CSV table of C-alpha atoms in Angstrom, one decimal:
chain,number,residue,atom,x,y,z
A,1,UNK,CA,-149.3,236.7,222.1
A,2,UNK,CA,-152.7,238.3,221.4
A,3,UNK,CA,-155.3,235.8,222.1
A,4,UNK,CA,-158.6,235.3,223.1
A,5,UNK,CA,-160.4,232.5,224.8
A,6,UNK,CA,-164.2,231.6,225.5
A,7,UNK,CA,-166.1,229.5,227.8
A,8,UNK,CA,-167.9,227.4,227.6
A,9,UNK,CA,-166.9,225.3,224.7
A,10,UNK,CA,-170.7,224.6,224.0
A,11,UNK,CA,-174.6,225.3,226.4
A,12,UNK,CA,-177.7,223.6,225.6
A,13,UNK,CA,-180.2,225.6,228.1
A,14,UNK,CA,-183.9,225.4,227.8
A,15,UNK,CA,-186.0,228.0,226.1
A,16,UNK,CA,-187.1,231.2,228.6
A,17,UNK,CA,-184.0,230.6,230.3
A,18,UNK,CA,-181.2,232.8,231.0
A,19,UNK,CA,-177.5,232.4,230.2
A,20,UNK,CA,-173.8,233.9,230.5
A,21,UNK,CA,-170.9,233.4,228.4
A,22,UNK,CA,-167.2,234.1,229.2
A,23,UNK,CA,-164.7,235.5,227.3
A,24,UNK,CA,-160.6,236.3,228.4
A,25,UNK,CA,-158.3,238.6,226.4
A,26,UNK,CA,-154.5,239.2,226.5
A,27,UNK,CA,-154.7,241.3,223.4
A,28,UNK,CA,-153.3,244.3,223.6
A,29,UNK,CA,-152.8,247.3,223.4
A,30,UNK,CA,-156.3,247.2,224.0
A,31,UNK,CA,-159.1,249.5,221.8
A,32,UNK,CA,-161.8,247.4,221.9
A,33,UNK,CA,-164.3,244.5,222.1
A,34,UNK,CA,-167.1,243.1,220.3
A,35,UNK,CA,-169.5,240.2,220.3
A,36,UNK,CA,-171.1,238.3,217.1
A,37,UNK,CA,-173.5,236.0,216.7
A,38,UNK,CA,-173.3,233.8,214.0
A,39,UNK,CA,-175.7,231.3,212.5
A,40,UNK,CA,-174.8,228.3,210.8
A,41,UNK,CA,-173.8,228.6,207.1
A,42,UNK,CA,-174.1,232.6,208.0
A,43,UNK,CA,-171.8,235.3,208.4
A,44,UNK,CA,-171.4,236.7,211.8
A,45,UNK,CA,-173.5,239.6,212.9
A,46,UNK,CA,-172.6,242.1,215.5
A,47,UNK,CA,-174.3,242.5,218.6
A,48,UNK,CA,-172.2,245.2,220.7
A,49,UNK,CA,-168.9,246.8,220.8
A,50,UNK,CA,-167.6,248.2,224.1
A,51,UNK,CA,-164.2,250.3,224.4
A,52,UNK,CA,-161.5,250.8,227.0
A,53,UNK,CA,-164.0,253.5,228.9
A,54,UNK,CA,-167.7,251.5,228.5
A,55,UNK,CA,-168.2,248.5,230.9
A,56,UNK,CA,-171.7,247.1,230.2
A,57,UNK,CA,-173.8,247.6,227.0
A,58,UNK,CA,-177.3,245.9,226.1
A,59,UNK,CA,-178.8,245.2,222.7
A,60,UNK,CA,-182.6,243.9,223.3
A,61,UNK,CA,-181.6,240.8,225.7
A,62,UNK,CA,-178.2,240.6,224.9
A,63,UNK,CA,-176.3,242.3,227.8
A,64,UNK,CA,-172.0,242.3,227.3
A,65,UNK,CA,-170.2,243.6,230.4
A,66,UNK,CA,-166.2,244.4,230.2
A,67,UNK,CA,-163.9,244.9,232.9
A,68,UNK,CA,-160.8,246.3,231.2
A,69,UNK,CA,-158.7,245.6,234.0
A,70,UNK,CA,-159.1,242.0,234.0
A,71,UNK,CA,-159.5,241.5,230.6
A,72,UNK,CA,-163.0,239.2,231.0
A,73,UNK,CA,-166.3,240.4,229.3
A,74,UNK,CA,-169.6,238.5,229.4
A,75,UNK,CA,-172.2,238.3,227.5
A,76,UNK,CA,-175.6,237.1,229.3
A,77,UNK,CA,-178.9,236.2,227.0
A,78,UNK,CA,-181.8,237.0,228.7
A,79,UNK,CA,-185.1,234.8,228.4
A,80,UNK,CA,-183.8,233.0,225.3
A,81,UNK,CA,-185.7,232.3,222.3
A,82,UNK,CA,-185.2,228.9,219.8
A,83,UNK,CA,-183.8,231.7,217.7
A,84,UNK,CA,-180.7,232.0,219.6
A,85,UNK,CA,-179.2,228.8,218.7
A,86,UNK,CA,-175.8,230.0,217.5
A,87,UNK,CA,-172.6,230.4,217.6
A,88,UNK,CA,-171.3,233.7,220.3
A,89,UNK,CA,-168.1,235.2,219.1
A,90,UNK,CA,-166.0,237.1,221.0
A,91,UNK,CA,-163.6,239.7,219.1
A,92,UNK,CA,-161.0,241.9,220.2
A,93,UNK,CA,-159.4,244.7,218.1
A,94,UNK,CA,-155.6,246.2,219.1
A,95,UNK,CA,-155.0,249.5,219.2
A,96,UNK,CA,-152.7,249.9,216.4
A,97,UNK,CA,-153.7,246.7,214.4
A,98,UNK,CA,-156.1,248.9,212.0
A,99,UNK,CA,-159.4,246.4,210.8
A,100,UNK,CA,-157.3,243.4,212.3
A,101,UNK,CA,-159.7,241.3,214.3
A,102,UNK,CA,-158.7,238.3,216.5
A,103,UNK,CA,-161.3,236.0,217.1
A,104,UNK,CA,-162.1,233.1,220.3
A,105,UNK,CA,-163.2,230.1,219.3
A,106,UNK,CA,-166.7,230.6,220.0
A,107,UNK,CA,-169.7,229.4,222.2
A,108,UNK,CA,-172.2,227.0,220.3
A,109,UNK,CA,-175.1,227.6,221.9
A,110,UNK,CA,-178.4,225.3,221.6
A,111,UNK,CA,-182.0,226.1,223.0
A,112,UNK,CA,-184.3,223.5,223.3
A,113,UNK,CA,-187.9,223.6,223.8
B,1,UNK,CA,-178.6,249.5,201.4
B,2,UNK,CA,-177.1,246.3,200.3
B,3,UNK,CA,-175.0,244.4,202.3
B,4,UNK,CA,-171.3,243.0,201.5
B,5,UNK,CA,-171.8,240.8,198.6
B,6,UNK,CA,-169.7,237.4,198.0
B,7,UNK,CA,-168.9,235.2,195.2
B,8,UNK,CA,-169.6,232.4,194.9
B,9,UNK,CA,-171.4,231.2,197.5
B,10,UNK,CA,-169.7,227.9,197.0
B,11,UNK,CA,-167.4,226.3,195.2
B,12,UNK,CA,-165.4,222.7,194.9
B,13,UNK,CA,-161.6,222.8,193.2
B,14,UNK,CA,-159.2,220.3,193.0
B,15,UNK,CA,-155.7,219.9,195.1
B,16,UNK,CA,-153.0,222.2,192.7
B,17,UNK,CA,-155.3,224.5,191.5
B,18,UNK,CA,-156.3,228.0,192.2
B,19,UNK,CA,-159.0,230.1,193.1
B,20,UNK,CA,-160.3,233.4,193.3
B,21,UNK,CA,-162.6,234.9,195.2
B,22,UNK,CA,-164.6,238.2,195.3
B,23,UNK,CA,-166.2,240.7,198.1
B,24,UNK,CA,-168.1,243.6,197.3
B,25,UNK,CA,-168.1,245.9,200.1
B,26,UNK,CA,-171.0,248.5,201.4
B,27,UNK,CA,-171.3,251.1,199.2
B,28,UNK,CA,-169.2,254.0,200.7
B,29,UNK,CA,-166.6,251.2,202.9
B,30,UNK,CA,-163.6,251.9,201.8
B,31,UNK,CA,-161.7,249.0,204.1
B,32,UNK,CA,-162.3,245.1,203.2
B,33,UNK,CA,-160.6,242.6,205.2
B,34,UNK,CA,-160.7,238.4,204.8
B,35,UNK,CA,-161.3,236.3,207.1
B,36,UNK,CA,-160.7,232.0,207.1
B,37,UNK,CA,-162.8,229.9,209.3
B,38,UNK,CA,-162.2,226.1,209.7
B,39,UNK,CA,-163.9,224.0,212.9
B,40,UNK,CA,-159.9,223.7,214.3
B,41,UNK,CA,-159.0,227.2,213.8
B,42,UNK,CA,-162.0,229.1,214.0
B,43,UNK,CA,-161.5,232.6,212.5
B,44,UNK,CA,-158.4,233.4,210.9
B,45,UNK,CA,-157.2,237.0,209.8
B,46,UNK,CA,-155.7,236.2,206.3
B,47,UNK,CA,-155.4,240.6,205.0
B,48,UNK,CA,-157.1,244.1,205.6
B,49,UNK,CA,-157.4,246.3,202.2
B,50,UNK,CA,-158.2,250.2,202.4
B,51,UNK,CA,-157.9,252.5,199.6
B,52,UNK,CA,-156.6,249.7,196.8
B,53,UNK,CA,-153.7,248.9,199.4
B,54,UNK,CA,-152.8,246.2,201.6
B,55,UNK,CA,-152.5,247.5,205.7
B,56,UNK,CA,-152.2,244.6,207.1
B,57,UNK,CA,-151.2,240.4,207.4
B,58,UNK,CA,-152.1,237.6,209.2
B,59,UNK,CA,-149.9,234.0,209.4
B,60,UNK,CA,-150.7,232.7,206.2
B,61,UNK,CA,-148.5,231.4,203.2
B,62,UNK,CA,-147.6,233.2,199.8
B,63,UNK,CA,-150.0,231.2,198.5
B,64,UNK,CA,-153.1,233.5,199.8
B,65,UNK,CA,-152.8,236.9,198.0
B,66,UNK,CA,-155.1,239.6,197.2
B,67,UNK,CA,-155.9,243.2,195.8
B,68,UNK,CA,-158.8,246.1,195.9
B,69,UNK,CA,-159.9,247.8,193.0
B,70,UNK,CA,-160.6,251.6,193.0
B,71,UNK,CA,-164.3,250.9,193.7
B,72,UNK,CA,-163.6,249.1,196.9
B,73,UNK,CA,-164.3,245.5,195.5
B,74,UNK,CA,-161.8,243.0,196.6
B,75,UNK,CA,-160.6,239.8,195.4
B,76,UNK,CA,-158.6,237.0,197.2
B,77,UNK,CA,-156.3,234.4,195.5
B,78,UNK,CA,-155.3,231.0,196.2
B,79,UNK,CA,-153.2,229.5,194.5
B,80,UNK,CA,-151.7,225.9,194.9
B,81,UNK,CA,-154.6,224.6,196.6
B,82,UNK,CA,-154.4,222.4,199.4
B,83,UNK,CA,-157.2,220.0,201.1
B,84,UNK,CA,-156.5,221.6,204.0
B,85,UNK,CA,-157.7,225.3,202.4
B,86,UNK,CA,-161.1,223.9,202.6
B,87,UNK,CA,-163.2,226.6,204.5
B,88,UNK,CA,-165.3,229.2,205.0
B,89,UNK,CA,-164.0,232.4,203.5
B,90,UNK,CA,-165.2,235.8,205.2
B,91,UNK,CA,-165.0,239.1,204.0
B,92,UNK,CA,-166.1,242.2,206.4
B,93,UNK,CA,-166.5,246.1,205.1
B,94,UNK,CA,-166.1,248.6,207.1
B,95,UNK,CA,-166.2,252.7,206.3
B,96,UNK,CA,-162.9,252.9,208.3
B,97,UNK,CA,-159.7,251.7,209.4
B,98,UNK,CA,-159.8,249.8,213.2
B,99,UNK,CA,-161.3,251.9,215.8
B,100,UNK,CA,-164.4,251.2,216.9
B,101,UNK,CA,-165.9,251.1,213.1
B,102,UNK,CA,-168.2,248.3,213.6
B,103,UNK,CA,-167.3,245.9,210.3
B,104,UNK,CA,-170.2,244.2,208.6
B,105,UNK,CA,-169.3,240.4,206.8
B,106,UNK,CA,-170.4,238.8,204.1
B,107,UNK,CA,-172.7,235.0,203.9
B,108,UNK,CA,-168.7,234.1,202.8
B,109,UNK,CA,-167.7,231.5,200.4
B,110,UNK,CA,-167.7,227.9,201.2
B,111,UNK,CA,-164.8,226.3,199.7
B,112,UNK,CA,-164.2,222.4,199.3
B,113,UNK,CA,-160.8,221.0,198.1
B,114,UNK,CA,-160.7,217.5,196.7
């Protein structure tokens, strides 16, 4: 079954801090993988999308990292801002599954002041 | 460039009824698929639409249903609504089928069942 699973559930860090959060696939076949972020009330918004071939890819202090052959990617927030209190969605699209997108659960994360 | 457009933003029916709900894509996306998001389930494929035909189905009853118009603009159904259809409905454009098109969602609809 194609799934995908986060970790953890929720963070509360403290603002300038740094942070990492997991995500585990079985989907396949495999064609690629995508983070979101997504405020509250908001649609998501993506942040990167990494194929079979790619295994790290930045956007401003987001950083995701795959490793295909594992199936894990990361996503680590650098110096974090108030304005990164959200919810961190992991997605993973199948090779033959057209604009099918299977979602994790998501990370809620909070940074405090 | 406008982003994808939903209506209504929200919207409260009553247990038996239906509802329907629109998405109007990025202008030039031809493929419009829906999303359902709940706090248990998270995100939920419900249907992908490209060029005014269904490709693809997620796990949901009959009772969800929807088409594309020839200018890309989609519309889900509901019918036979249940409390537990209360949710956040999502609808992403994206200029092409899968790959690694990036898709682009909409603010969504919040829908409330009573």
């Amino acid at each position: 079954k194609n799934q995908v699973e986060q970790s953890p559930q929720s963070l509360i860090i403290l603002e300038g801090k740094n942070c990492t959060l997991q995500c585990n696939y079985t989907v396949s076949p495999f064609s690629n993988l995508r983070w979101y972020k997504q405020d509250t009330g908001r649609g998501p918004v993506s942040l990167t999308i990494m194929t079979f071939s790619e295994n790290t890819k930045s956007n401003g202090r987001y950083t995701a990292t795959l490793d295909a052959d594992t199936k894990q990617s990361s996503l680590h927030i650098t110096a974090s801002q108030l304005s990164d209190s959200a919810s961190y969605i992991c997605v993973v699209s199948a090779y033959n599954q057209g604009g099918k997108l299977i979602f994790g659960q998501g990370t809620e994360l909070s940074v405090k002041p | 460039k406008a982003g994808v457009t939903q209506t209504p933003r929200y919207l409260i029916k009553t247990r038996g009824q239906q509802v329907t709900l629109s998405c109007s894509p990025i202008s030039g996306h031809r493929s419009v698929s829906w999303y359902q998001q709940t706090p248990g389930q998270g995100l939920q494929f419900l249907f992908e639409y490209f060029s005014e035909t269904q490709r693809n189905k997620g796990n949901f009853p009959g009772r969800f249903s929807g088409r594309q118009f020839s200018n890309s603009r989609s519309e889900m159904n509901v019918s036979t609504l249940e409390l537990g259809d209360s949710a956040l409905y999502l609808c992403a454009s994206s200029s092409l089928r899968g790959g690694n098109t990036e898709a682009f969602f909409g603010q969504g609809t919040r829908l409330t069942v009573v």
